[in-house]
GROMACS .gro file of C-alpha atoms in nm:
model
  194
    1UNK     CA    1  -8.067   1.488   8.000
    2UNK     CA    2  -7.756   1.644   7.951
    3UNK     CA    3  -7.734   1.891   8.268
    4UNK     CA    4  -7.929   1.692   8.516
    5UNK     CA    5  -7.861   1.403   8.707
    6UNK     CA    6  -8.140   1.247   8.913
    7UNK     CA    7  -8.014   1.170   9.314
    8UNK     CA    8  -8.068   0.780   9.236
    9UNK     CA    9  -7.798   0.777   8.944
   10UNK     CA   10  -7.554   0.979   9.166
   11UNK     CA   11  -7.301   0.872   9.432
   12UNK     CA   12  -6.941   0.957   9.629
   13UNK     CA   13  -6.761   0.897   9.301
   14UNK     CA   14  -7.004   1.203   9.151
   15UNK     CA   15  -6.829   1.467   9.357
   16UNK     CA   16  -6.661   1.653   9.141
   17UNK     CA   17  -7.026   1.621   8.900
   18UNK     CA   18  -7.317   1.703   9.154
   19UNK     CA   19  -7.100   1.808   9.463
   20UNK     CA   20  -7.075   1.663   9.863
   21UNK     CA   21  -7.417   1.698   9.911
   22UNK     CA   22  -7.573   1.585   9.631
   23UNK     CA   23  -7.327   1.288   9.619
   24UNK     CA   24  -7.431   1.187   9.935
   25UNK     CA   25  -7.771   1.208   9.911
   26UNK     CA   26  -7.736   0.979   9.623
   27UNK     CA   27  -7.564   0.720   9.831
   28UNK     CA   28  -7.823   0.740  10.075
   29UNK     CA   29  -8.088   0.689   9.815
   30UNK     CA   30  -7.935   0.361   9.688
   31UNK     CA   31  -7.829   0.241  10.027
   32UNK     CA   32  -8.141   0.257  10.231
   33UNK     CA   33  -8.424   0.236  10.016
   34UNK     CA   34  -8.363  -0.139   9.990
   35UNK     CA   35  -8.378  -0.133  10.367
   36UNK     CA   36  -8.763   0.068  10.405
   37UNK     CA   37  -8.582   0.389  10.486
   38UNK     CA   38  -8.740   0.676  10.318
   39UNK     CA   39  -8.539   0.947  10.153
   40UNK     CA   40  -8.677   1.235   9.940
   41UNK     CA   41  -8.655   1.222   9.589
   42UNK     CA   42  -8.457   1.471   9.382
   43UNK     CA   43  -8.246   1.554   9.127
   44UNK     CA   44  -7.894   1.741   9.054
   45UNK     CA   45  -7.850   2.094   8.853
   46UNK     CA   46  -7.470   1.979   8.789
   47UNK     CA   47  -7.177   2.164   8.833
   48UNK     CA   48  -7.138   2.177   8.441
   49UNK     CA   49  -7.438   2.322   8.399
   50UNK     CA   50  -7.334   2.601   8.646
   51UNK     CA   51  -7.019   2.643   8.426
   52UNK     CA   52  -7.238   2.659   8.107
   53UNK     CA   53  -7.458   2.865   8.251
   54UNK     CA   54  -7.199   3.102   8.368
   55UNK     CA   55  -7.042   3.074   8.051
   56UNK     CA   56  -7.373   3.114   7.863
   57UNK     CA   57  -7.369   3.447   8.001
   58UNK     CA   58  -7.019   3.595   7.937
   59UNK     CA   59  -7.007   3.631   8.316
   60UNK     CA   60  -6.617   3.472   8.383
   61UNK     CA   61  -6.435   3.794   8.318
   62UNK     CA   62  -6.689   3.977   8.528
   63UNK     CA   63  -6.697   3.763   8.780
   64UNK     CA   64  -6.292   3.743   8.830
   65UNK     CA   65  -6.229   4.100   8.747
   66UNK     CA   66  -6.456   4.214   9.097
   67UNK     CA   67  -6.252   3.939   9.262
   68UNK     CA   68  -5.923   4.069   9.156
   69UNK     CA   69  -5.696   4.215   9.435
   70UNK     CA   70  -6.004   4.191   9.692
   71UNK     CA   71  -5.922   4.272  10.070
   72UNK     CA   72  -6.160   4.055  10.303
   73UNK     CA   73  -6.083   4.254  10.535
   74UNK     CA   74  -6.215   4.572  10.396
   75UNK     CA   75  -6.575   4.465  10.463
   76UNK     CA   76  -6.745   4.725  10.289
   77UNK     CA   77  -6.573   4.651   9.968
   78UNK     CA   78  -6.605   4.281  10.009
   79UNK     CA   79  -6.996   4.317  10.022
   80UNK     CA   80  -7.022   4.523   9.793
   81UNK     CA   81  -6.844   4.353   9.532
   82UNK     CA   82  -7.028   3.989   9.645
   83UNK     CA   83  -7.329   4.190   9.569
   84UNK     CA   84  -7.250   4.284   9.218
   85UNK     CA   85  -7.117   3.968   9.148
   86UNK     CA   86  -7.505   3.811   9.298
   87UNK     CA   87  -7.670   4.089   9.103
   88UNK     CA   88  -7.430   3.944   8.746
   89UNK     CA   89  -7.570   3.603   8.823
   90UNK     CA   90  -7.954   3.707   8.920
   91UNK     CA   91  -8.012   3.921   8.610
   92UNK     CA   92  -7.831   3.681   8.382
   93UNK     CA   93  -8.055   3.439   8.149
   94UNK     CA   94  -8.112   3.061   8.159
   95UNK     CA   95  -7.996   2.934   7.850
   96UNK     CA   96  -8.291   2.793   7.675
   97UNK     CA   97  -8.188   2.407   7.696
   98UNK     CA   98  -8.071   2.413   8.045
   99UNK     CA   99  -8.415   2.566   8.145
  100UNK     CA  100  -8.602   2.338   7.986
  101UNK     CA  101  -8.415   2.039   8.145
  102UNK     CA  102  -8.477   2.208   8.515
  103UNK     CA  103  -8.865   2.263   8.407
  104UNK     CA  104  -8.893   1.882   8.295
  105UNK     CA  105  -8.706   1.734   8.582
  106UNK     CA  106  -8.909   1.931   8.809
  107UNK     CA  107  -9.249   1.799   8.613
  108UNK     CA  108  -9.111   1.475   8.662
  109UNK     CA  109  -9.080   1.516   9.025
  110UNK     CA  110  -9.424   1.619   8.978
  111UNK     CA  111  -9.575   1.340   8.812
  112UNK     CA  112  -9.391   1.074   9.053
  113UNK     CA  113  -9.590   1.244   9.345
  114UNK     CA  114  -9.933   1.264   9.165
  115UNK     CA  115  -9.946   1.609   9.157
  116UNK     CA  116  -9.897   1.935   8.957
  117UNK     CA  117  -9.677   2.102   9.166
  118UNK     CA  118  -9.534   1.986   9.460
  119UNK     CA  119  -9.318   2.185   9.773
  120UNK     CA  120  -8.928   2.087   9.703
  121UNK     CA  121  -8.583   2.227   9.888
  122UNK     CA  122  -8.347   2.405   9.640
  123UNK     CA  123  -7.962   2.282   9.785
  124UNK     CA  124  -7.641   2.390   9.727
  125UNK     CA  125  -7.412   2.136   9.710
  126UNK     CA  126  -7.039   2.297   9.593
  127UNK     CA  127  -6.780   2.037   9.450
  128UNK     CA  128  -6.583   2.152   9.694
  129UNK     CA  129  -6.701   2.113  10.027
  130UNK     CA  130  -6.518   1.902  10.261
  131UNK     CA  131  -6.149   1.880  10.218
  132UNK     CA  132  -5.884   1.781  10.449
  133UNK     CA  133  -5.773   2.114  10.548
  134UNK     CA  134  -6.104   2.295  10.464
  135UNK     CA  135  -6.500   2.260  10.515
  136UNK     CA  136  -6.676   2.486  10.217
  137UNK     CA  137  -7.042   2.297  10.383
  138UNK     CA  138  -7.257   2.554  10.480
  139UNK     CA  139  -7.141   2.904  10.305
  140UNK     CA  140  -7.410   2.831  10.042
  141UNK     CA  141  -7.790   2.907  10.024
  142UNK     CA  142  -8.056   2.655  10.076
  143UNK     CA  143  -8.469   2.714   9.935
  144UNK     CA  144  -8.708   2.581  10.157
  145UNK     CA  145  -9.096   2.518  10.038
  146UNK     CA  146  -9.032   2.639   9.683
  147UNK     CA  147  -9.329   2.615   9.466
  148UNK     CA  148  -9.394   2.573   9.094
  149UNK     CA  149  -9.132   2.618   8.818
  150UNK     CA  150  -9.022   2.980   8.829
  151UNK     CA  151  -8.972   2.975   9.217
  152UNK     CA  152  -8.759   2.645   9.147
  153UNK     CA  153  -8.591   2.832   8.851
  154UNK     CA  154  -8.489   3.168   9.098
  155UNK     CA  155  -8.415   2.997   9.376
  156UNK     CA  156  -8.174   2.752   9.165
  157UNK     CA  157  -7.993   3.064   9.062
  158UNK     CA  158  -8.081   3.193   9.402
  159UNK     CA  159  -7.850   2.895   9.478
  160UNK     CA  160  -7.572   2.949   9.215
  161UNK     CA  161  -7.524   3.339   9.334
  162UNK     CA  162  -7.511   3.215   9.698
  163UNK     CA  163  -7.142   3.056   9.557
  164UNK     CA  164  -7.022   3.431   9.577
  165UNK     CA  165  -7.132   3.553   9.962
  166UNK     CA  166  -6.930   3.787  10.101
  167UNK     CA  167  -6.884   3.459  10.368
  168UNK     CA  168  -6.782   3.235  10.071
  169UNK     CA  169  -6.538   3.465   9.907
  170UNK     CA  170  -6.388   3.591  10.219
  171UNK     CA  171  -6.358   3.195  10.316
  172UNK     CA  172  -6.190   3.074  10.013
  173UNK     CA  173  -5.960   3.368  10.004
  174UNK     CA  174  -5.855   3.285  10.351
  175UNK     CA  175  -5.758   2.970  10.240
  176UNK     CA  176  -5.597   3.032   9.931
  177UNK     CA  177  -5.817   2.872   9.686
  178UNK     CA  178  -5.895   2.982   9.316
  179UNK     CA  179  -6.257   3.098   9.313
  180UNK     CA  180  -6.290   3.010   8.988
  181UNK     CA  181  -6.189   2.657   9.071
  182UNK     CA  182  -6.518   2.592   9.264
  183UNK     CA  183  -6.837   2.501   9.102
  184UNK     CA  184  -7.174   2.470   9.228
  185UNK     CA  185  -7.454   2.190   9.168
  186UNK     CA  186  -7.783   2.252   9.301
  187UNK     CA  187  -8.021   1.984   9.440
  188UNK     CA  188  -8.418   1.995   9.396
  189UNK     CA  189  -8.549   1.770   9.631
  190UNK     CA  190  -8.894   1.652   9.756
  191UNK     CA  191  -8.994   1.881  10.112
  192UNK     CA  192  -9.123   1.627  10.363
  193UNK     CA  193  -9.332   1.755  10.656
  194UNK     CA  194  -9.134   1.746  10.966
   0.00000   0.00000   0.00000
């Protein structure tokens, strides 16, 4: 699969592909399996597919031109223009190949479990979330429960809007970095009962 990347192929030198999260969770898989530790399953929506699928949908342009000249500190403005930029993302379409991928990755997770449909935890892992001098962990969405393959399809791009909270904008622009230079990967992963 070209946008995918399942958790056990992944690890810290996939940053940058499938984000902090992901990356780790894909270190974790390989590491302790082998020692009777039991980790969910999963896979990676990677941060090129978030790219394509922004780009897919003309959506750059948009997306910058509401971010232009932005004052976090007007907080009305700021929310509304996170909202419009969510509401760009929400409505926007899955291209056809990328949605197929998520739907057969997801079937696969299925399958491995025996069943149908199975309960997994859509995760936003941005390639850019610990840093020396910044921690982006935490100003994204996470899914909990989600439930056959259009939940896991919205809450994916659930997910990818989540990238442009009024927290996450305000955030980066507090600390001076490009929002176009962050991506987003989103993990689907296995719920286990707590």
């Amino acid at each position: 699969m070209k946008w995918i990347r399942w958790l056990t192929q992944v690890g810290m030198n996939d940053v940058a592909l499938v984000g902090g999260k992901n990356a780790s969770l894909g270190e974790m898989l390989q590491s302790l399996s082998g020692l009777g530790v039991r980790v969910p399953d999963g896979f990676a929506v990677t941060a090129e597919a978030y790219q394509y699928f922004i780009s897919s949908n003309n959506l750059h342009d948009s997306i910058r031109a509401l971010l232009t000249n932005i004052d976090v500190h007007n907080l009305v403005d700021l929310k509304e223009r996170s909202d419009r930029i969510r509401e760009l993302i929400l409505r926007a379409n899955w291209p056809d190949d990328l949605e197929h991928e998520i739907i057969t990755a997801y079937s696969e997770l299925c399958k491995q479990d025996g069943a149908e449909r199975i309960n997994v935890a859509a995760r936003s892992s941005a390639t850019a979330e610990d840093l020396p001098n910044a921690s982006f962990a935490g100003q994204q969405d996470t899914y909990l429960n989600v439930r056959g393959e259009t939940e896991v399809l919205t809450s994916v791009k659930k997910c990818i809007a989540s990238l442009f909270t009024f927290r996450a904008i305000s955030y980066r622009e507090d600390m001076n970095f490009n929002h176009m230079d962050v991506s987003l990967s989103v993990g689907v992963q296995k719920m286990v009962r707590a």
